[in-house]
Amino acid sequence: MPPSNFVTTGQYRNLRACMVCSIVQTQQRFVKEGCPNCEDMLHYRGQADLIEDCTSPVFEGLISMREPTKSWVAKWQRVDTFVKGMYAVKVSGNLPEEVIQMLADNDIEYRPRDGSDSARE
């Protein structure tokens, strides 16, 4: 069975949101398991500096996604192709230029999750 996404109240201050996909996890979980959506591209697992650069403790709102492929909210938030879990509505922060370039090199269009990209599909 996959690990639980449950976070105890004592862990709230350790939550971080991925600036690429907006999934919210504890910092320890990012270190131990990486990002369930971005790990193949960014290789967060075990990389504390990369996690610090590509995730943010500053985010707004939480959305619980149990069935992202069936949710209009997931589609609106652009998380409908991602794993189920907790997602931030907005994530503050700036990805390093080298990470943005690496995403572009892999034909992945990076769209900031801080609300500055108002284009909706």
Short mmCIF file of N, CA, C and O in Angstrom, two decimals:
data_model
loop_
_atom_site.label_atom_id
_atom_site.label_comp_id
_atom_site.label_asym_id
_atom_site.label_seq_id
_atom_site.Cartn_x
_atom_site.Cartn_y
_atom_site.Cartn_z
N MET A 1 0.85 -1.17 0.00
CA MET A 1 0.00 0.00 0.00
C MET A 1 0.90 1.24 0.00
O MET A 1 1.87 1.30 0.72
N PRO A 2 0.56 2.28 -0.83
CA PRO A 2 1.38 3.48 -0.86
C PRO A 2 1.33 4.22 0.47
O PRO A 2 0.38 4.09 1.22
N PRO A 3 2.37 5.00 0.76
CA PRO A 3 2.40 5.72 2.03
C PRO A 3 1.23 6.70 2.12
O PRO A 3 0.76 7.23 1.15
N SER A 4 0.80 6.93 3.35
CA SER A 4 -0.31 7.84 3.60
C SER A 4 0.13 9.27 3.40
O SER A 4 1.26 9.63 3.68
N ASN A 5 -0.78 10.11 2.92
CA ASN A 5 -0.51 11.52 2.78
C ASN A 5 -0.95 12.31 4.00
O ASN A 5 -0.99 13.52 3.98
N PHE A 6 -1.30 11.62 5.08
CA PHE A 6 -1.75 12.26 6.31
C PHE A 6 -0.60 13.01 6.96
O PHE A 6 0.52 12.52 7.05
N VAL A 7 -0.89 14.22 7.40
CA VAL A 7 0.11 15.05 8.08
C VAL A 7 -0.47 15.44 9.43
O VAL A 7 -1.56 16.01 9.49
N THR A 8 0.24 15.14 10.49
CA THR A 8 -0.23 15.52 11.82
C THR A 8 -0.07 17.03 12.02
O THR A 8 0.75 17.66 11.36
N THR A 9 -0.84 17.57 12.94
CA THR A 9 -0.80 19.02 13.17
C THR A 9 0.60 19.50 13.56
O THR A 9 0.97 20.62 13.23
N GLY A 10 1.38 18.69 14.22
CA GLY A 10 2.73 19.08 14.59
C GLY A 10 3.67 19.23 13.41
O GLY A 10 4.75 19.80 13.53
N GLN A 11 3.28 18.71 12.24
CA GLN A 11 4.13 18.77 11.05
C GLN A 11 3.76 19.92 10.12
O GLN A 11 4.43 20.14 9.12
N TYR A 12 2.72 20.69 10.44
CA TYR A 12 2.27 21.75 9.53
C TYR A 12 3.37 22.74 9.18
O TYR A 12 3.46 23.19 8.07
N ARG A 13 4.20 23.09 10.15
CA ARG A 13 5.24 24.09 9.86
C ARG A 13 6.34 23.52 8.96
O ARG A 13 7.17 24.27 8.46
N ASN A 14 6.36 22.23 8.75
CA ASN A 14 7.35 21.60 7.88
C ASN A 14 6.83 21.36 6.47
O ASN A 14 7.51 20.73 5.66
N LEU A 15 5.63 21.84 6.17
CA LEU A 15 5.05 21.62 4.85
C LEU A 15 5.71 22.53 3.82
O LEU A 15 6.02 23.68 4.08
N ARG A 16 5.88 21.97 2.63
CA ARG A 16 6.42 22.71 1.49
C ARG A 16 5.61 22.32 0.27
O ARG A 16 5.10 21.21 0.19
N ALA A 17 5.52 23.22 -0.68
CA ALA A 17 4.82 22.95 -1.94
C ALA A 17 5.82 22.98 -3.09
O ALA A 17 6.67 23.88 -3.15
N CYS A 18 5.72 22.02 -3.96
CA CYS A 18 6.57 21.97 -5.15
C CYS A 18 6.19 23.15 -6.06
O CYS A 18 5.03 23.37 -6.35
N MET A 19 7.17 23.91 -6.52
CA MET A 19 6.90 25.05 -7.40
C MET A 19 6.58 24.62 -8.83
O MET A 19 6.12 25.44 -9.62
N VAL A 20 6.80 23.35 -9.17
CA VAL A 20 6.49 22.87 -10.51
C VAL A 20 5.07 22.31 -10.55
O VAL A 20 4.28 22.69 -11.40
N CYS A 21 4.72 21.41 -9.62
CA CYS A 21 3.41 20.76 -9.68
C CYS A 21 2.45 21.19 -8.57
O CYS A 21 1.27 20.90 -8.64
N SER A 22 2.93 21.84 -7.54
CA SER A 22 2.20 22.38 -6.39
C SER A 22 1.76 21.34 -5.36
O SER A 22 0.99 21.65 -4.46
N ILE A 23 2.26 20.10 -5.45
CA ILE A 23 1.91 19.13 -4.41
C ILE A 23 2.52 19.57 -3.08
O ILE A 23 3.60 20.16 -3.06
N VAL A 24 1.80 19.33 -2.00
CA VAL A 24 2.25 19.73 -0.67
C VAL A 24 2.62 18.49 0.13
O VAL A 24 1.84 17.55 0.22
N GLN A 25 3.82 18.50 0.68
CA GLN A 25 4.33 17.41 1.51
C GLN A 25 5.23 18.02 2.58
O GLN A 25 5.61 19.18 2.49
N THR A 26 5.62 17.20 3.54
CA THR A 26 6.60 17.66 4.51
C THR A 26 7.97 17.70 3.82
O THR A 26 8.21 16.98 2.84
N GLN A 27 8.85 18.52 4.36
CA GLN A 27 10.20 18.58 3.80
C GLN A 27 10.87 17.21 3.91
O GLN A 27 11.56 16.78 2.99
N GLN A 28 10.64 16.53 5.02
CA GLN A 28 11.24 15.21 5.22
C GLN A 28 10.77 14.22 4.14
O GLN A 28 11.55 13.40 3.67
N ARG A 29 9.51 14.32 3.75
CA ARG A 29 9.00 13.41 2.72
C ARG A 29 9.62 13.72 1.36
O ARG A 29 9.93 12.82 0.59
N PHE A 30 9.79 15.02 1.05
CA PHE A 30 10.48 15.38 -0.20
C PHE A 30 11.89 14.80 -0.20
O PHE A 30 12.35 14.26 -1.21
N VAL A 31 12.59 14.88 0.94
CA VAL A 31 13.95 14.36 1.03
C VAL A 31 13.96 12.85 0.87
O VAL A 31 14.75 12.29 0.11
N LYS A 32 13.05 12.18 1.57
CA LYS A 32 13.03 10.71 1.58
C LYS A 32 12.50 10.10 0.28
O LYS A 32 13.08 9.15 -0.24
N GLU A 33 11.42 10.67 -0.27
CA GLU A 33 10.74 10.05 -1.41
C GLU A 33 10.78 10.88 -2.68
O GLU A 33 10.43 10.38 -3.75
N GLY A 34 11.13 12.15 -2.58
CA GLY A 34 11.09 13.02 -3.75
C GLY A 34 9.68 13.51 -4.00
O GLY A 34 8.79 13.37 -3.18
N CYS A 35 9.48 14.10 -5.15
CA CYS A 35 8.16 14.58 -5.55
C CYS A 35 7.48 13.50 -6.39
O CYS A 35 8.07 13.05 -7.38
N PRO A 36 6.27 13.08 -6.03
CA PRO A 36 5.64 12.00 -6.79
C PRO A 36 5.31 12.37 -8.23
O PRO A 36 5.14 11.47 -9.06
N ASN A 37 5.26 13.65 -8.56
CA ASN A 37 4.97 14.07 -9.92
C ASN A 37 6.21 14.46 -10.71
O ASN A 37 6.25 14.30 -11.92
N CYS A 38 7.21 14.98 -10.04
CA CYS A 38 8.37 15.58 -10.72
C CYS A 38 9.68 14.81 -10.54
O CYS A 38 10.71 15.22 -11.08
N GLU A 39 9.65 13.74 -9.79
CA GLU A 39 10.89 13.03 -9.45
C GLU A 39 11.67 12.58 -10.68
O GLU A 39 12.89 12.68 -10.72
N ASP A 40 10.98 12.11 -11.71
CA ASP A 40 11.67 11.63 -12.92
C ASP A 40 12.47 12.73 -13.61
O ASP A 40 13.48 12.47 -14.24
N MET A 41 12.00 13.98 -13.47
CA MET A 41 12.68 15.11 -14.12
C MET A 41 13.67 15.80 -13.19
O MET A 41 14.77 16.13 -13.59
N LEU A 42 13.25 16.05 -11.94
CA LEU A 42 14.04 16.91 -11.05
C LEU A 42 14.90 16.18 -10.05
O LEU A 42 15.84 16.76 -9.51
N HIS A 43 14.59 14.93 -9.76
CA HIS A 43 15.41 14.11 -8.85
C HIS A 43 15.61 14.78 -7.49
O HIS A 43 16.74 14.99 -7.04
N TYR A 44 14.50 15.12 -6.83
CA TYR A 44 14.54 15.74 -5.50
C TYR A 44 15.11 14.81 -4.44
O TYR A 44 15.77 15.25 -3.50
N ARG A 45 14.80 13.53 -4.54
CA ARG A 45 15.11 12.58 -3.46
C ARG A 45 16.55 12.72 -2.98
O ARG A 45 17.49 12.61 -3.73
N GLY A 46 16.67 13.01 -1.69
CA GLY A 46 17.98 13.11 -1.06
C GLY A 46 18.74 14.40 -1.35
O GLY A 46 19.86 14.56 -0.88
N GLN A 47 18.16 15.31 -2.10
CA GLN A 47 18.85 16.54 -2.50
C GLN A 47 18.28 17.75 -1.75
O GLN A 47 17.46 18.49 -2.26
N ALA A 48 18.71 17.95 -0.52
CA ALA A 48 18.16 19.01 0.34
C ALA A 48 18.27 20.39 -0.32
O ALA A 48 17.34 21.20 -0.22
N ASP A 49 19.38 20.69 -0.98
CA ASP A 49 19.54 22.00 -1.62
C ASP A 49 18.55 22.19 -2.76
O ASP A 49 17.97 23.27 -2.91
N LEU A 50 18.34 21.16 -3.56
CA LEU A 50 17.40 21.24 -4.67
C LEU A 50 15.97 21.38 -4.14
O LEU A 50 15.18 22.16 -4.68
N ILE A 51 15.65 20.67 -3.08
CA ILE A 51 14.33 20.78 -2.47
C ILE A 51 14.12 22.19 -1.95
O ILE A 51 13.05 22.79 -2.14
N GLU A 52 15.13 22.76 -1.34
CA GLU A 52 15.05 24.13 -0.84
C GLU A 52 14.82 25.11 -1.99
O GLU A 52 14.06 26.07 -1.85
N ASP A 53 15.46 24.89 -3.14
CA ASP A 53 15.33 25.79 -4.29
C ASP A 53 14.03 25.62 -5.06
O ASP A 53 13.54 26.58 -5.66
N CYS A 54 13.48 24.42 -5.09
CA CYS A 54 12.34 24.12 -5.97
C CYS A 54 11.02 23.89 -5.25
O CYS A 54 10.01 23.60 -5.88
N THR A 55 11.02 24.01 -3.92
CA THR A 55 9.78 23.93 -3.16
C THR A 55 9.71 25.19 -2.30
O THR A 55 10.72 25.86 -2.09
N SER A 56 8.52 25.49 -1.81
CA SER A 56 8.35 26.71 -1.03
C SER A 56 7.49 26.45 0.20
O SER A 56 6.48 25.74 0.10
N PRO A 57 7.86 27.05 1.33
CA PRO A 57 7.01 26.94 2.52
C PRO A 57 5.88 27.97 2.49
O PRO A 57 5.02 27.99 3.35
N VAL A 58 5.89 28.84 1.46
CA VAL A 58 4.89 29.90 1.34
C VAL A 58 3.91 29.54 0.23
O VAL A 58 4.26 29.58 -0.95
N PHE A 59 2.71 29.17 0.64
CA PHE A 59 1.68 28.82 -0.34
C PHE A 59 0.32 29.17 0.24
O PHE A 59 0.16 29.37 1.43
N GLU A 60 -0.68 29.26 -0.65
CA GLU A 60 -2.04 29.61 -0.26
C GLU A 60 -2.98 28.46 -0.59
O GLU A 60 -2.90 27.90 -1.67
N GLY A 61 -3.89 28.20 0.32
CA GLY A 61 -4.96 27.24 0.08
C GLY A 61 -4.48 25.82 -0.11
O GLY A 61 -3.35 25.58 -0.50
N LEU A 62 -5.34 24.89 0.20
CA LEU A 62 -5.07 23.47 -0.02
C LEU A 62 -6.26 22.84 -0.72
O LEU A 62 -7.40 23.14 -0.39
N ILE A 63 -5.96 22.00 -1.67
CA ILE A 63 -6.98 21.24 -2.38
C ILE A 63 -6.63 19.78 -2.23
O ILE A 63 -5.50 19.36 -2.50
N SER A 64 -7.60 19.00 -1.79
CA SER A 64 -7.40 17.57 -1.66
C SER A 64 -7.89 16.90 -2.94
O SER A 64 -9.06 17.05 -3.32
N MET A 65 -7.01 16.18 -3.61
CA MET A 65 -7.36 15.52 -4.86
C MET A 65 -7.37 14.01 -4.67
O MET A 65 -6.32 13.39 -4.50
N ARG A 66 -8.56 13.45 -4.67
CA ARG A 66 -8.70 12.01 -4.56
C ARG A 66 -8.75 11.34 -5.93
O ARG A 66 -8.20 10.27 -6.12
N GLU A 67 -9.41 12.00 -6.88
CA GLU A 67 -9.50 11.50 -8.25
C GLU A 67 -9.24 12.65 -9.21
O GLU A 67 -10.17 13.17 -9.82
N PRO A 68 -7.98 13.04 -9.36
CA PRO A 68 -7.66 14.21 -10.18
C PRO A 68 -8.19 14.14 -11.62
O PRO A 68 -8.59 15.16 -12.16
N THR A 69 -8.23 12.96 -12.21
CA THR A 69 -8.67 12.87 -13.61
C THR A 69 -10.16 13.15 -13.78
O THR A 69 -10.61 13.44 -14.87
N LYS A 70 -10.93 13.10 -12.69
CA LYS A 70 -12.37 13.33 -12.76
C LYS A 70 -12.80 14.68 -12.20
O LYS A 70 -13.98 14.99 -12.16
N SER A 71 -11.85 15.49 -11.78
CA SER A 71 -12.16 16.73 -11.07
C SER A 71 -12.00 17.96 -11.97
O SER A 71 -10.95 18.18 -12.55
N TRP A 72 -13.04 18.80 -12.01
CA TRP A 72 -12.91 20.06 -12.76
C TRP A 72 -11.94 20.99 -12.05
O TRP A 72 -11.25 21.78 -12.70
N VAL A 73 -11.88 20.92 -10.72
CA VAL A 73 -10.94 21.75 -9.97
C VAL A 73 -9.51 21.35 -10.32
O VAL A 73 -8.64 22.20 -10.51
N ALA A 74 -9.26 20.04 -10.41
CA ALA A 74 -7.93 19.56 -10.79
C ALA A 74 -7.55 20.07 -12.18
O ALA A 74 -6.41 20.50 -12.40
N LYS A 75 -8.50 20.04 -13.10
CA LYS A 75 -8.21 20.54 -14.45
C LYS A 75 -7.92 22.04 -14.40
O LYS A 75 -6.97 22.52 -15.01
N TRP A 76 -8.73 22.79 -13.65
CA TRP A 76 -8.55 24.24 -13.53
C TRP A 76 -7.19 24.57 -12.92
O TRP A 76 -6.53 25.52 -13.32
N GLN A 77 -6.75 23.76 -11.95
CA GLN A 77 -5.45 23.96 -11.29
C GLN A 77 -4.28 23.33 -12.05
O GLN A 77 -3.14 23.42 -11.62
N ARG A 78 -4.58 22.66 -13.15
CA ARG A 78 -3.57 21.97 -13.97
C ARG A 78 -2.86 20.85 -13.19
O ARG A 78 -1.65 20.67 -13.31
N VAL A 79 -3.63 20.10 -12.40
CA VAL A 79 -3.07 18.96 -11.67
C VAL A 79 -3.83 17.67 -12.01
O VAL A 79 -3.66 16.67 -11.34
N ASP A 80 -4.64 17.71 -13.06
CA ASP A 80 -5.48 16.55 -13.40
C ASP A 80 -4.71 15.35 -13.91
O ASP A 80 -5.24 14.25 -13.96
N THR A 81 -3.44 15.52 -14.26
CA THR A 81 -2.63 14.38 -14.69
C THR A 81 -1.66 13.92 -13.61
O THR A 81 -0.83 13.05 -13.86
N PHE A 82 -1.77 14.51 -12.43
CA PHE A 82 -0.85 14.21 -11.34
C PHE A 82 -1.46 13.18 -10.38
O PHE A 82 -2.63 12.83 -10.49
N VAL A 83 -0.66 12.73 -9.43
CA VAL A 83 -1.10 11.75 -8.43
C VAL A 83 -2.09 12.39 -7.46
O VAL A 83 -2.12 13.62 -7.30
N LYS A 84 -2.89 11.55 -6.81
CA LYS A 84 -3.79 12.09 -5.80
C LYS A 84 -2.97 12.59 -4.63
O LYS A 84 -1.85 12.12 -4.38
N GLY A 85 -3.51 13.58 -3.94
CA GLY A 85 -2.80 14.15 -2.80
C GLY A 85 -3.29 15.55 -2.49
O GLY A 85 -4.33 15.98 -2.98
N MET A 86 -2.49 16.28 -1.71
CA MET A 86 -2.82 17.65 -1.33
C MET A 86 -2.02 18.60 -2.22
O MET A 86 -0.81 18.44 -2.36
N TYR A 87 -2.72 19.59 -2.78
CA TYR A 87 -2.09 20.57 -3.67
C TYR A 87 -2.37 21.98 -3.18
O TYR A 87 -3.45 22.27 -2.68
N ALA A 88 -1.40 22.85 -3.36
CA ALA A 88 -1.57 24.26 -3.03
C ALA A 88 -2.28 24.96 -4.18
O ALA A 88 -2.08 24.63 -5.34
N VAL A 89 -3.11 25.95 -3.84
CA VAL A 89 -3.77 26.75 -4.86
C VAL A 89 -2.75 27.68 -5.52
O VAL A 89 -2.71 27.80 -6.74
N LYS A 90 -1.92 28.33 -4.72
CA LYS A 90 -0.84 29.19 -5.21
C LYS A 90 0.42 28.89 -4.43
O LYS A 90 0.37 28.64 -3.23
N VAL A 91 1.55 28.91 -5.13
CA VAL A 91 2.85 28.66 -4.49
C VAL A 91 3.75 29.85 -4.78
O VAL A 91 3.97 30.21 -5.94
N SER A 92 4.25 30.49 -3.74
CA SER A 92 5.14 31.64 -3.90
C SER A 92 6.58 31.17 -4.04
O SER A 92 6.99 30.22 -3.39
N GLY A 93 7.32 31.88 -4.87
CA GLY A 93 8.73 31.56 -5.05
C GLY A 93 9.11 31.54 -6.51
O GLY A 93 8.24 31.55 -7.39
N ASN A 94 10.39 31.50 -6.77
CA ASN A 94 10.91 31.49 -8.14
C ASN A 94 11.84 30.30 -8.32
O ASN A 94 12.79 30.13 -7.55
N LEU A 95 11.56 29.53 -9.34
CA LEU A 95 12.46 28.43 -9.68
C LEU A 95 13.78 28.97 -10.20
O LEU A 95 13.79 29.99 -10.90
N PRO A 96 14.88 28.31 -9.89
CA PRO A 96 16.16 28.72 -10.47
C PRO A 96 16.12 28.61 -12.00
O PRO A 96 15.46 27.72 -12.55
N GLU A 97 16.81 29.51 -12.67
CA GLU A 97 16.83 29.52 -14.14
C GLU A 97 17.29 28.19 -14.72
O GLU A 97 16.77 27.74 -15.74
N GLU A 98 18.28 27.55 -14.08
CA GLU A 98 18.77 26.27 -14.61
C GLU A 98 17.69 25.18 -14.56
O GLU A 98 17.64 24.30 -15.42
N VAL A 99 16.80 25.24 -13.58
CA VAL A 99 15.71 24.27 -13.49
C VAL A 99 14.68 24.56 -14.58
O VAL A 99 14.20 23.65 -15.25
N ILE A 100 14.36 25.83 -14.79
CA ILE A 100 13.43 26.20 -15.86
C ILE A 100 13.99 25.77 -17.21
O ILE A 100 13.27 25.23 -18.05
N GLN A 101 15.28 25.96 -17.42
CA GLN A 101 15.91 25.56 -18.67
C GLN A 101 15.89 24.04 -18.83
O GLN A 101 15.63 23.53 -19.92
N MET A 102 16.14 23.31 -17.74
CA MET A 102 16.11 21.85 -17.81
C MET A 102 14.70 21.36 -18.18
O MET A 102 14.56 20.45 -18.98
N LEU A 103 13.67 21.99 -17.62
CA LEU A 103 12.30 21.62 -17.99
C LEU A 103 12.06 21.90 -19.46
O LEU A 103 11.49 21.06 -20.17
N ALA A 104 12.50 23.05 -19.94
CA ALA A 104 12.34 23.40 -21.36
C ALA A 104 13.09 22.41 -22.25
O ALA A 104 12.57 22.01 -23.31
N ASP A 105 14.27 21.99 -21.83
CA ASP A 105 15.04 21.02 -22.61
C ASP A 105 14.32 19.68 -22.71
O ASP A 105 14.57 18.91 -23.64
N ASN A 106 13.44 19.40 -21.75
CA ASN A 106 12.64 18.17 -21.75
C ASN A 106 11.23 18.40 -22.30
O ASN A 106 10.32 17.62 -22.04
N ASP A 107 11.06 19.51 -23.05
CA ASP A 107 9.78 19.86 -23.67
C ASP A 107 8.64 20.00 -22.67
O ASP A 107 7.51 19.63 -22.94
N ILE A 108 8.96 20.54 -21.49
CA ILE A 108 7.96 20.79 -20.46
C ILE A 108 7.83 22.30 -20.28
O ILE A 108 8.81 22.97 -19.96
N GLU A 109 6.64 22.80 -20.55
CA GLU A 109 6.40 24.23 -20.40
C GLU A 109 6.16 24.54 -18.93
O GLU A 109 5.20 24.05 -18.33
N TYR A 110 7.02 25.33 -18.34
CA TYR A 110 6.85 25.72 -16.94
C TYR A 110 5.91 26.91 -16.86
O TYR A 110 6.11 27.91 -17.54
N ARG A 111 4.88 26.76 -16.06
CA ARG A 111 3.94 27.86 -15.81
C ARG A 111 3.93 28.10 -14.30
O ARG A 111 3.56 27.21 -13.54
N PRO A 112 4.38 29.28 -13.87
CA PRO A 112 4.46 29.56 -12.43
C PRO A 112 3.14 29.29 -11.72
O PRO A 112 2.06 29.49 -12.29
N ARG A 113 3.23 28.84 -10.49
CA ARG A 113 2.04 28.51 -9.71
C ARG A 113 1.75 29.57 -8.65
O ARG A 113 1.08 29.30 -7.66
N ASP A 114 2.24 30.79 -8.90
CA ASP A 114 2.02 31.87 -7.93
C ASP A 114 0.88 32.80 -8.32
O ASP A 114 0.67 33.82 -7.69
N GLY A 115 0.16 32.45 -9.37
CA GLY A 115 -0.96 33.29 -9.82
C GLY A 115 -0.55 34.31 -10.85
O GLY A 115 -1.41 35.00 -11.41
N SER A 116 0.75 34.44 -11.16
CA SER A 116 1.19 35.43 -12.14
C SER A 116 0.89 35.00 -13.57
O SER A 116 0.83 35.83 -14.46
N ASP A 117 0.67 33.72 -13.78
CA ASP A 117 0.33 33.20 -15.10
C ASP A 117 -1.19 33.07 -15.14
O ASP A 117 -1.76 32.10 -14.69
N SER A 118 -1.85 34.08 -15.68
CA SER A 118 -3.31 34.12 -15.66
C SER A 118 -3.95 33.33 -16.79
O SER A 118 -5.16 33.20 -16.84
N ALA A 119 -3.15 32.81 -17.71
CA ALA A 119 -3.72 32.06 -18.84
C ALA A 119 -4.30 30.75 -18.33
O ALA A 119 -3.65 29.97 -17.65
N ARG A 120 -5.53 30.52 -18.65
CA ARG A 120 -6.22 29.27 -18.29
C ARG A 120 -6.66 28.59 -19.56
O ARG A 120 -7.07 29.23 -20.51
N GLU A 121 -6.57 27.28 -19.56
CA GLU A 121 -7.00 26.52 -20.73
C GLU A 121 -8.48 26.31 -20.68
O GLU A 121 -9.13 26.29 -19.72
#
